[in-house]
Structures are given as C-alpha cells and as structure tokens.
C-alpha cells in the first residue's frame, strides 16, 4: 500500500469521487473512492449521523483513534470531515477486504495454517502496539482484519476501542459491555472485576478459531445463548483429533489465549514469541495465496449482499418470525438487542433439538462449574456422548432460562439492570463529563456533534505520552503466566455484534443542520452534498 505521510488530503466532499460500495457496518457504509487532487484511490467510510442513532462519543473515539495511531498494522485515517449530515473518514483502500469477506467468498472452511500464522502475527503486532499505548481494541475479529492488494494486514474498526489510562475512559474501559458476543471475553460479559488488555487476547484466540474454521465458535446461536455458553462452557479450542490438519503449536496458541482467567492469558508481547509464528511467512505470501484469483472487492461485496438479502427473504417467507429474523440479522452482523426476560426466553427457545451443535460448537466439554481456572482436560472428538450431553443439557429452553438467571446472578446488580447497564446504551454519555464528551446542547435538549467535529483538543483518549504509558503496569502478567494447557474444542462462524443502541441525535441534527446543500450524487443511501455546503473539518 502506498505510504502517504506527507500528502495533504482535502477536507471537502467535492474533492473525492465515490465509486462502488465495498463494506457496510453497524454504523457506516464504506466506498472505494478517488481522491481527485492526489489522484489516489482511497476508502471512505461514511457515517450518516442523521439516519442512525449513533453514539457520538463512540464515533469521536473511533475517529480520534484512527487518526492518532501510527503503526503499519493498524488502519490509520488520512483525514476526516463532515459534510452535511455525514461524517467522512478517508483511509487507505484495502483492496483485499476483510478476512471475513475473503473467507465468505472463497474459504468457507477457513484458511491453511501458514496463512493463519501470517495473519495473526500481523494482528498481534498491532495489539502489542495498541496495548503499549494503553488501548484495548475490544473488537478483534476476522471482519476487522483488512488486507491490501500487496498482502499487508491492518487491524481496523476502533469504534469500541478504549484507552485504559485515560481518566475519563478508565471506568468505561473496565465497566462497559461492548464488543461482539462470539469474540467477547468472559470477564467482559461478566462485569465482576472489570477487564483489561487480556480481553483482546481472548478475542484474538476466538479470531484464530474463526480463521481456522471459517466461523467463530457459537456463531450460529443467538447472542444471549452465546453469552451463556461462553460463561458456562469450557473455553473453545482446536480439537486434537478433529483439527488434525493443524499443528500442536497452533493448538497451544489457541489454548493459551482461551483461558477464562485473564491473568493466565499471555500478554500480546509474550504471545508474539510463540512457536506458532515460526510458521508465518512474509505478507506478500498472502497476496499470492488467498487474494489470488479473487474478484474485485466491490463485486464480492455486492454478491455477498445479494446472497444475504435472498437468505433474509427466504427466512422471512418461511417463518414470518421475528426471532428467526433477529437471528438472521445477528448472523449478518446487525445487532438489535433487546433485553427483557420474555425475549431472552424466546431466544433460548430458538435453538431446536435438531440444531444441537456439532462437537466443535458445543464448547466441547461438559458445562463447567464456576471458573475454570486450572481446569485441564483434553477431550477427544470421539467423546461424542460428552458433547451431546453437554449440548443437549443446554438445549432445553427452560434450562436455558434457568441457567441464564443463575449466570446473571453473578452480575453486580439485578440481572436485567446489569444487562442494560453493561451495554453501551448511553449511561456512559450521561455520566461522562463535558470534557470527555464535547457535545453541544441544543435548545431541544439534544446533543450536537459540533465540538466533536471542530474541537479536537477536547478529545480525551488517544495515545499517551510515553512516560505515562510506561509508568503503567501494562505487561505485568507477562512473566507470571506460563502458556496454558490445551482446552478442548468448540466451533464457530462470524457476525459482528457490537451492540450500540445509541443516543438519539436526530432531534438536534434536524434542528441544527437545516442548510443542506443540493445533492449532487446519490449512492444507495448515501448522498454527496455540494461543496459550498462547507464541511467542518475534523482537525487532526
Ligand atoms: N479501508 C477499507 N478498505 C476496504 N474495505 C474496508 C475498509 N474499511 C472498512 N472496509 C469494509 O467495510 C466493512 C465495514 O467497515 P467498519 O467495520 O469500519 O464499519 P463499522 O460500522 O464500524 O462496522 P462494525 O459493524 O464492525 O462496527 C468492513 O468490515 C470491511 O469489510
């Protein structure tokens, strides 16, 4: 990918020509685009601030982090600015797309080990950097690992990342329930003692399984079930029999990451020295292997979208059933979480008997009692009885609800309240100080992204001065934790679910931004506003 440190990227929509859509997330649409003055292909992430109930603080954090980070394995933004109701984030174009997309298009059963080792090593380098800077990524998964045409690997999506040492965010980092359930560490779900960098190591382990199988463990289950299984089952892992094609080193690496006690997980730094990475190759190996013969990203993306839309219609016709659809949306990566007991019950009931997971999905061993620290059992794939017992014991909806209630009993406050508070639903915003949340109050009582956009000095997270970061005990577990023994298996798929029920900004935006210029171009739900509608530059 082109290195462009000195280039000045324009801050006006008119200086960019949008091409096809290449990605879609919970909160944004991503386009391939041309930066006209620089004659350079870029990617532009467009967040429609008007249409979605976005969390302005989350957006602020994401854009700020994207602009300030500086590491070859992290996706850095070239610039960002607002145009009308949209926030544009201009970034390098990663022509290979995400590992998730590549798997969905061409490797549904996952990648070969040398590819996985190469990808994971690059991701780990990014994590070492982020953690040393005091950041937790909190959403490590194949969908956020992007590859450019040369095979360079970058970790993206800082929408839910957090800065541990930032006073304002400290509480948030340790007490906010964000991320994507399949990839989420148990301590993040549980909220008993908060969490730290080790949460990324868990997600990294889940990502390793995702790359190995083509999907994350428990991915076919509704979110609540995933929470339950993650908390109560043994950690997933590579099975010593079933996953014969993978080396012992790979199995060890996964087992080391997927230990329920975060203190027993290695740091990213320590993990980088793991023998598994001897299998890693140079990144151009990736372009010669997994990118070889792939259709252009836009084409792949629209094909996948069509397929998903067809599936959605099919399910709708078949079931006309809200729960089925919600599971479908979950699989597609769209989250509509709704925590009330009836819904939880229905979610648990969605799993039919014939939907009993394969050995790999079951979390392998029998449900654990309490924490599994030090629990070392190797289960063979031939232990089918164990598996089905474990699985079927979890398939009864009534049991599920019961288990769910007892699981949630460990939450610090009432279960439902805990769930509500654990998700990033706005309590953060309510409790944040003005300094942390540079939003402007409107007469209507809404909040404006104005200062968010124009006053970067008020941003409260981002890299720390070296002395601050160094003074923190970020590698304290490094020497304490021997690599953990293997745990049996599991299974997986993917589908992001960063739960973001956001504060409604529509009122303010509608009131504040009445001066929208003429629409000069429409791309799907996106519109390009004429240049004389002056954008407010996001100062970097
Ligand atoms: N720079 C890029 N180059 C190519 N494709 C990209 C780029 N950035 C993002 N994408 C694609 O767009 C998708 C959505 O982007 P992104 O994850 O940033 O959006 P989001 O709304 O933050 O998503 P999420 O649902 O994970 O929160 C990615 O999964 C990826 O496939």
PDB file of N, CA, C and O and ligand atoms in Angstrom, residues 22-30 43-45 47 62 75 91-98 100-101 139 141 143-144 146-147 156-159 180 297 301 333 496-498 500, ligand 1:
ATOM      1  N   UNK A  22     -18.026  -0.974  -0.785  1.00  0.00           N
ATOM      2  CA  UNK A  22     -17.185  -2.154  -0.533  1.00  0.00           C
ATOM      3  C   UNK A  22     -17.365  -2.718   0.872  1.00  0.00           C
ATOM      4  O   UNK A  22     -16.759  -3.728   1.226  1.00  0.00           O
ATOM      5  N   UNK A  23     -18.167  -2.074   1.667  1.00  0.00           N
ATOM      6  CA  UNK A  23     -18.369  -2.600   3.017  1.00  0.00           C
ATOM      7  C   UNK A  23     -19.499  -1.884   3.719  1.00  0.00           C
ATOM      8  O   UNK A  23     -19.887  -0.774   3.353  1.00  0.00           O
ATOM      9  N   UNK A  24     -19.995  -2.548   4.716  1.00  0.00           N
ATOM     10  CA  UNK A  24     -21.108  -1.988   5.468  1.00  0.00           C
ATOM     11  C   UNK A  24     -20.954  -2.470   6.901  1.00  0.00           C
ATOM     12  O   UNK A  24     -20.667  -3.646   7.130  1.00  0.00           O
ATOM     13  N   UNK A  25     -21.106  -1.580   7.843  1.00  0.00           N
ATOM     14  CA  UNK A  25     -21.047  -1.990   9.239  1.00  0.00           C
ATOM     15  C   UNK A  25     -22.325  -1.589   9.931  1.00  0.00           C
ATOM     16  O   UNK A  25     -23.297  -1.197   9.298  1.00  0.00           O
ATOM     17  N   UNK A  26     -22.297  -1.700  11.242  1.00  0.00           N
ATOM     18  CA  UNK A  26     -23.462  -1.324  12.017  1.00  0.00           C
ATOM     19  C   UNK A  26     -23.779   0.147  11.791  1.00  0.00           C
ATOM     20  O   UNK A  26     -24.924   0.549  11.674  1.00  0.00           O
ATOM     21  N   UNK A  27     -22.724   0.925  11.687  1.00  0.00           N
ATOM     22  CA  UNK A  27     -22.941   2.366  11.690  1.00  0.00           C
ATOM     23  C   UNK A  27     -22.473   3.081  10.434  1.00  0.00           C
ATOM     24  O   UNK A  27     -22.565   4.291  10.356  1.00  0.00           O
ATOM     25  N   UNK A  28     -21.948   2.353   9.485  1.00  0.00           N
ATOM     26  CA  UNK A  28     -21.330   3.060   8.369  1.00  0.00           C
ATOM     27  C   UNK A  28     -21.388   2.274   7.075  1.00  0.00           C
ATOM     28  O   UNK A  28     -21.588   1.067   7.070  1.00  0.00           O
ATOM     29  N   UNK A  29     -21.211   3.015   5.984  1.00  0.00           N
ATOM     30  CA  UNK A  29     -21.046   2.388   4.681  1.00  0.00           C
ATOM     31  C   UNK A  29     -19.659   2.796   4.178  1.00  0.00           C
ATOM     32  O   UNK A  29     -19.244   3.944   4.362  1.00  0.00           O
ATOM     33  N   UNK A  30     -18.962   1.858   3.578  1.00  0.00           N
ATOM     34  CA  UNK A  30     -17.606   2.145   3.105  1.00  0.00           C
ATOM     35  C   UNK A  30     -17.571   2.064   1.583  1.00  0.00           C
ATOM     36  O   UNK A  30     -18.114   1.120   0.989  1.00  0.00           O
ATOM     37  N   UNK A  43     -10.331   4.608   0.561  1.00  0.00           N
ATOM     38  CA  UNK A  43     -11.627   4.111   1.026  1.00  0.00           C
ATOM     39  C   UNK A  43     -12.234   5.233   1.857  1.00  0.00           C
ATOM     40  O   UNK A  43     -11.513   5.930   2.578  1.00  0.00           O
ATOM     41  N   UNK A  44     -13.524   5.418   1.727  1.00  0.00           N
ATOM     42  CA  UNK A  44     -14.184   6.439   2.548  1.00  0.00           C
ATOM     43  C   UNK A  44     -15.322   5.790   3.332  1.00  0.00           C
ATOM     44  O   UNK A  44     -16.218   5.164   2.759  1.00  0.00           O
ATOM     45  N   UNK A  45     -15.203   5.934   4.627  1.00  0.00           N
ATOM     46  CA  UNK A  45     -16.259   5.414   5.498  1.00  0.00           C
ATOM     47  C   UNK A  45     -17.212   6.567   5.760  1.00  0.00           C
ATOM     48  O   UNK A  45     -16.801   7.636   6.217  1.00  0.00           O
ATOM     49  N   UNK A  47     -20.461   7.876   7.682  1.00  0.00           N
ATOM     50  CA  UNK A  47     -21.417   7.672   8.772  1.00  0.00           C
ATOM     51  C   UNK A  47     -22.519   8.701   8.615  1.00  0.00           C
ATOM     52  O   UNK A  47     -22.250   9.904   8.618  1.00  0.00           O
ATOM     53  N   UNK A  62     -13.581   6.619  17.891  1.00  0.00           N
ATOM     54  CA  UNK A  62     -13.094   5.853  16.749  1.00  0.00           C
ATOM     55  C   UNK A  62     -12.259   6.723  15.823  1.00  0.00           C
ATOM     56  O   UNK A  62     -11.156   6.366  15.421  1.00  0.00           O
ATOM     57  N   UNK A  75      -5.099   0.379  10.806  1.00  0.00           N
ATOM     58  CA  UNK A  75      -5.670   1.206   9.750  1.00  0.00           C
ATOM     59  C   UNK A  75      -5.795   2.646  10.246  1.00  0.00           C
ATOM     60  O   UNK A  75      -6.633   2.956  11.092  1.00  0.00           O
ATOM     61  N   UNK A  91      -9.523   6.909   4.327  1.00  0.00           N
ATOM     62  CA  UNK A  91      -8.478   5.977   4.790  1.00  0.00           C
ATOM     63  C   UNK A  91      -7.884   5.206   3.619  1.00  0.00           C
ATOM     64  O   UNK A  91      -8.420   5.257   2.507  1.00  0.00           O
ATOM     65  N   UNK A  92      -6.794   4.514   3.860  1.00  0.00           N
ATOM     66  CA  UNK A  92      -6.210   3.715   2.780  1.00  0.00           C
ATOM     67  C   UNK A  92      -7.216   2.667   2.298  1.00  0.00           C
ATOM     68  O   UNK A  92      -7.971   2.120   3.108  1.00  0.00           O
ATOM     69  N   UNK A  93      -7.195   2.423   1.003  1.00  0.00           N
ATOM     70  CA  UNK A  93      -8.099   1.410   0.452  1.00  0.00           C
ATOM     71  C   UNK A  93      -7.451   0.036   0.597  1.00  0.00           C
ATOM     72  O   UNK A  93      -6.338  -0.194   0.120  1.00  0.00           O
ATOM     73  N   UNK A  94      -8.147  -0.864   1.268  1.00  0.00           N
ATOM     74  CA  UNK A  94      -7.616  -2.211   1.493  1.00  0.00           C
ATOM     75  C   UNK A  94      -8.318  -3.144   0.504  1.00  0.00           C
ATOM     76  O   UNK A  94      -9.397  -3.688   0.785  1.00  0.00           O
ATOM     77  N   UNK A  95      -7.691  -3.301  -0.654  1.00  0.00           N
ATOM     78  CA  UNK A  95      -8.371  -3.935  -1.795  1.00  0.00           C
ATOM     79  C   UNK A  95      -8.787  -5.386  -1.564  1.00  0.00           C
ATOM     80  O   UNK A  95      -9.708  -5.879  -2.220  1.00  0.00           O
ATOM     81  N   UNK A  96      -8.106  -6.056  -0.643  1.00  0.00           N
ATOM     82  CA  UNK A  96      -8.482  -7.453  -0.386  1.00  0.00           C
ATOM     83  C   UNK A  96      -9.752  -7.552   0.456  1.00  0.00           C
ATOM     84  O   UNK A  96     -10.402  -8.593   0.488  1.00  0.00           O
ATOM     85  N   UNK A  97     -10.085  -6.483   1.155  1.00  0.00           N
ATOM     86  CA  UNK A  97     -11.244  -6.514   2.047  1.00  0.00           C
ATOM     87  C   UNK A  97     -10.904  -7.183   3.371  1.00  0.00           C
ATOM     88  O   UNK A  97      -9.724  -7.363   3.706  1.00  0.00           O
ATOM     89  N   UNK A  98     -11.921  -7.554   4.096  1.00  0.00           N
ATOM     90  CA  UNK A  98     -11.673  -8.162   5.414  1.00  0.00           C
ATOM     91  C   UNK A  98     -11.473  -9.671   5.264  1.00  0.00           C
ATOM     92  O   UNK A  98     -11.941 -10.288   4.310  1.00  0.00           O
ATOM     93  N   UNK A 100     -12.915 -11.806   6.898  1.00  0.00           N
ATOM     94  CA  UNK A 100     -14.246 -12.422   6.937  1.00  0.00           C
ATOM     95  C   UNK A 100     -14.822 -12.499   5.528  1.00  0.00           C
ATOM     96  O   UNK A 100     -15.330 -13.536   5.097  1.00  0.00           O
ATOM     97  N   UNK A 101     -14.710 -11.395   4.799  1.00  0.00           N
ATOM     98  CA  UNK A 101     -15.226 -11.385   3.427  1.00  0.00           C
ATOM     99  C   UNK A 101     -14.492 -12.379   2.538  1.00  0.00           C
ATOM    100  O   UNK A 101     -15.093 -13.051   1.709  1.00  0.00           O
ATOM    101  N   UNK A 139     -12.556  -5.248  19.800  1.00  0.00           N
ATOM    102  CA  UNK A 139     -13.384  -5.840  18.741  1.00  0.00           C
ATOM    103  C   UNK A 139     -12.505  -6.573  17.723  1.00  0.00           C
ATOM    104  O   UNK A 139     -12.688  -6.429  16.513  1.00  0.00           O
ATOM    105  N   UNK A 141     -11.536  -9.345  15.476  1.00  0.00           N
ATOM    106  CA  UNK A 141     -12.255 -10.429  14.784  1.00  0.00           C
ATOM    107  C   UNK A 141     -11.893 -10.364  13.301  1.00  0.00           C
ATOM    108  O   UNK A 141     -11.382  -9.340  12.822  1.00  0.00           O
ATOM    109  N   UNK A 143     -13.598  -9.944  10.722  1.00  0.00           N
ATOM    110  CA  UNK A 143     -14.239  -8.850   9.994  1.00  0.00           C
ATOM    111  C   UNK A 143     -13.504  -7.534  10.123  1.00  0.00           C
ATOM    112  O   UNK A 143     -13.727  -6.603   9.341  1.00  0.00           O
ATOM    113  N   UNK A 144     -12.638  -7.438  11.106  1.00  0.00           N
ATOM    114  CA  UNK A 144     -11.889  -6.197  11.303  1.00  0.00           C
ATOM    115  C   UNK A 144     -10.418  -6.343  10.930  1.00  0.00           C
ATOM    116  O   UNK A 144      -9.609  -5.482  11.249  1.00  0.00           O
ATOM    117  N   UNK A 146      -8.141  -6.314   7.843  1.00  0.00           N
ATOM    118  CA  UNK A 146      -8.195  -5.952   6.426  1.00  0.00           C
ATOM    119  C   UNK A 146      -6.863  -6.232   5.744  1.00  0.00           C
ATOM    120  O   UNK A 146      -5.801  -6.156   6.370  1.00  0.00           O
ATOM    121  N   UNK A 147      -6.941  -6.527   4.448  1.00  0.00           N
ATOM    122  CA  UNK A 147      -5.736  -6.852   3.685  1.00  0.00           C
ATOM    123  C   UNK A 147      -5.692  -5.969   2.442  1.00  0.00           C
ATOM    124  O   UNK A 147      -6.718  -5.782   1.777  1.00  0.00           O
ATOM    125  N   UNK A 156      -8.587  -2.994  11.890  1.00  0.00           N
ATOM    126  CA  UNK A 156      -9.420  -1.802  11.717  1.00  0.00           C
ATOM    127  C   UNK A 156     -10.507  -1.739  12.777  1.00  0.00           C
ATOM    128  O   UNK A 156     -10.589  -2.604  13.645  1.00  0.00           O
ATOM    129  N   UNK A 157     -11.310  -0.715  12.671  1.00  0.00           N
ATOM    130  CA  UNK A 157     -12.516  -0.519  13.474  1.00  0.00           C
ATOM    131  C   UNK A 157     -12.226  -0.262  14.945  1.00  0.00           C
ATOM    132  O   UNK A 157     -12.200  -1.180  15.767  1.00  0.00           O
ATOM    133  N   UNK A 158     -12.072   1.000  15.235  1.00  0.00           N
ATOM    134  CA  UNK A 158     -11.807   1.386  16.620  1.00  0.00           C
ATOM    135  C   UNK A 158     -13.060   1.929  17.290  1.00  0.00           C
ATOM    136  O   UNK A 158     -12.999   2.673  18.250  1.00  0.00           O
ATOM    137  N   UNK A 159     -14.196   1.514  16.727  1.00  0.00           N
ATOM    138  CA  UNK A 159     -15.469   2.025  17.222  1.00  0.00           C
ATOM    139  C   UNK A 159     -15.714   1.744  18.688  1.00  0.00           C
ATOM    140  O   UNK A 159     -16.390   2.487  19.369  1.00  0.00           O
ATOM    141  N   UNK A 180     -18.314  -7.892  20.439  1.00  0.00           N
ATOM    142  CA  UNK A 180     -19.157  -8.773  19.648  1.00  0.00           C
ATOM    143  C   UNK A 180     -19.242 -10.088  20.409  1.00  0.00           C
ATOM    144  O   UNK A 180     -18.217 -10.697  20.677  1.00  0.00           O
ATOM    145  N   UNK A 297     -13.044  -6.319  -4.873  1.00  0.00           N
ATOM    146  CA  UNK A 297     -13.770  -6.262  -3.600  1.00  0.00           C
ATOM    147  C   UNK A 297     -15.233  -5.842  -3.762  1.00  0.00           C
ATOM    148  O   UNK A 297     -16.136  -6.444  -3.165  1.00  0.00           O
ATOM    149  N   UNK A 301     -18.378  -7.957  -2.578  1.00  0.00           N
ATOM    150  CA  UNK A 301     -19.272  -7.398  -1.569  1.00  0.00           C
ATOM    151  C   UNK A 301     -20.720  -7.409  -2.048  1.00  0.00           C
ATOM    152  O   UNK A 301     -21.625  -7.811  -1.322  1.00  0.00           O
ATOM    153  N   UNK A 333     -24.572  -9.578  11.057  1.00  0.00           N
ATOM    154  CA  UNK A 333     -23.744  -8.610  11.739  1.00  0.00           C
ATOM    155  C   UNK A 333     -24.486  -7.376  12.196  1.00  0.00           C
ATOM    156  O   UNK A 333     -23.902  -6.370  12.536  1.00  0.00           O
ATOM    157  N   UNK A 496     -20.533  -9.713  13.313  1.00  0.00           N
ATOM    158  CA  UNK A 496     -20.238  -8.728  14.338  1.00  0.00           C
ATOM    159  C   UNK A 496     -21.486  -8.363  15.103  1.00  0.00           C
ATOM    160  O   UNK A 496     -22.577  -8.351  14.560  1.00  0.00           O
ATOM    161  N   UNK A 497     -21.333  -8.103  16.335  1.00  0.00           N
ATOM    162  CA  UNK A 497     -22.464  -7.612  17.062  1.00  0.00           C
ATOM    163  C   UNK A 497     -21.945  -6.670  18.123  1.00  0.00           C
ATOM    164  O   UNK A 497     -21.808  -7.011  19.261  1.00  0.00           O
ATOM    165  N   UNK A 498     -21.560  -5.525  17.661  1.00  0.00           N
ATOM    166  CA  UNK A 498     -21.167  -4.550  18.650  1.00  0.00           C
ATOM    167  C   UNK A 498     -22.441  -3.812  18.993  1.00  0.00           C
ATOM    168  O   UNK A 498     -22.998  -3.117  18.175  1.00  0.00           O
ATOM    169  N   UNK A 500     -24.764  -1.323  19.886  1.00  0.00           N
ATOM    170  CA  UNK A 500     -24.692   0.127  20.018  1.00  0.00           C
ATOM    171  C   UNK A 500     -26.067   0.730  19.901  1.00  0.00           C
ATOM    172  O   UNK A 500     -26.495   1.137  18.845  1.00  0.00           O
TER     173      UNK A 500
HETATM  174  N1  LIG B   1     -10.206   0.850   4.347  1.00  0.00           N
HETATM  175  C1  LIG B   1     -11.015  -0.093   3.893  1.00  0.00           C
HETATM  176  N2  LIG B   1     -10.786  -0.671   2.704  1.00  0.00           N
HETATM  177  C2  LIG B   1     -11.610  -1.647   2.242  1.00  0.00           C
HETATM  178  N3  LIG B   1     -12.698  -2.114   2.903  1.00  0.00           N
HETATM  179  C3  LIG B   1     -12.974  -1.560   4.099  1.00  0.00           C
HETATM  180  C4  LIG B   1     -12.159  -0.537   4.644  1.00  0.00           C
HETATM  181  N4  LIG B   1     -12.671  -0.181   5.842  1.00  0.00           N
HETATM  182  C5  LIG B   1     -13.747  -0.962   6.036  1.00  0.00           C
HETATM  183  N5  LIG B   1     -13.946  -1.787   4.999  1.00  0.00           N
HETATM  184  C6  LIG B   1     -15.034  -2.773   4.858  1.00  0.00           C
HETATM  185  O1  LIG B   1     -16.217  -2.209   5.376  1.00  0.00           O
HETATM  186  C7  LIG B   1     -16.740  -3.008   6.440  1.00  0.00           C
HETATM  187  C8  LIG B   1     -17.395  -2.101   7.464  1.00  0.00           C
HETATM  188  O2  LIG B   1     -16.452  -1.187   7.973  1.00  0.00           O
HETATM  189  P1  LIG B   1     -16.314  -0.888   9.525  1.00  0.00           P
HETATM  190  O3  LIG B   1     -16.086  -2.189  10.219  1.00  0.00           O
HETATM  191  O4  LIG B   1     -15.292   0.143   9.724  1.00  0.00           O
HETATM  192  O5  LIG B   1     -17.754  -0.312   9.838  1.00  0.00           O
HETATM  193  P2  LIG B   1     -18.459  -0.303  11.230  1.00  0.00           P
HETATM  194  O6  LIG B   1     -19.806   0.320  11.084  1.00  0.00           O
HETATM  195  O7  LIG B   1     -17.533   0.295  12.236  1.00  0.00           O
HETATM  196  O8  LIG B   1     -18.578  -1.853  11.445  1.00  0.00           O
HETATM  197  P3  LIG B   1     -18.918  -2.682  12.724  1.00  0.00           P
HETATM  198  O9  LIG B   1     -20.221  -3.297  12.383  1.00  0.00           O
HETATM  199  O10 LIG B   1     -17.837  -3.728  12.823  1.00  0.00           O
HETATM  200  O11 LIG B   1     -18.941  -1.749  13.851  1.00  0.00           O
HETATM  201  C9  LIG B   1     -15.529  -3.782   6.959  1.00  0.00           C
HETATM  202  O12 LIG B   1     -15.898  -4.978   7.559  1.00  0.00           O
HETATM  203  C10 LIG B   1     -14.727  -4.011   5.699  1.00  0.00           C
HETATM  204  O13 LIG B   1     -15.197  -5.152   5.011  1.00  0.00           O
END
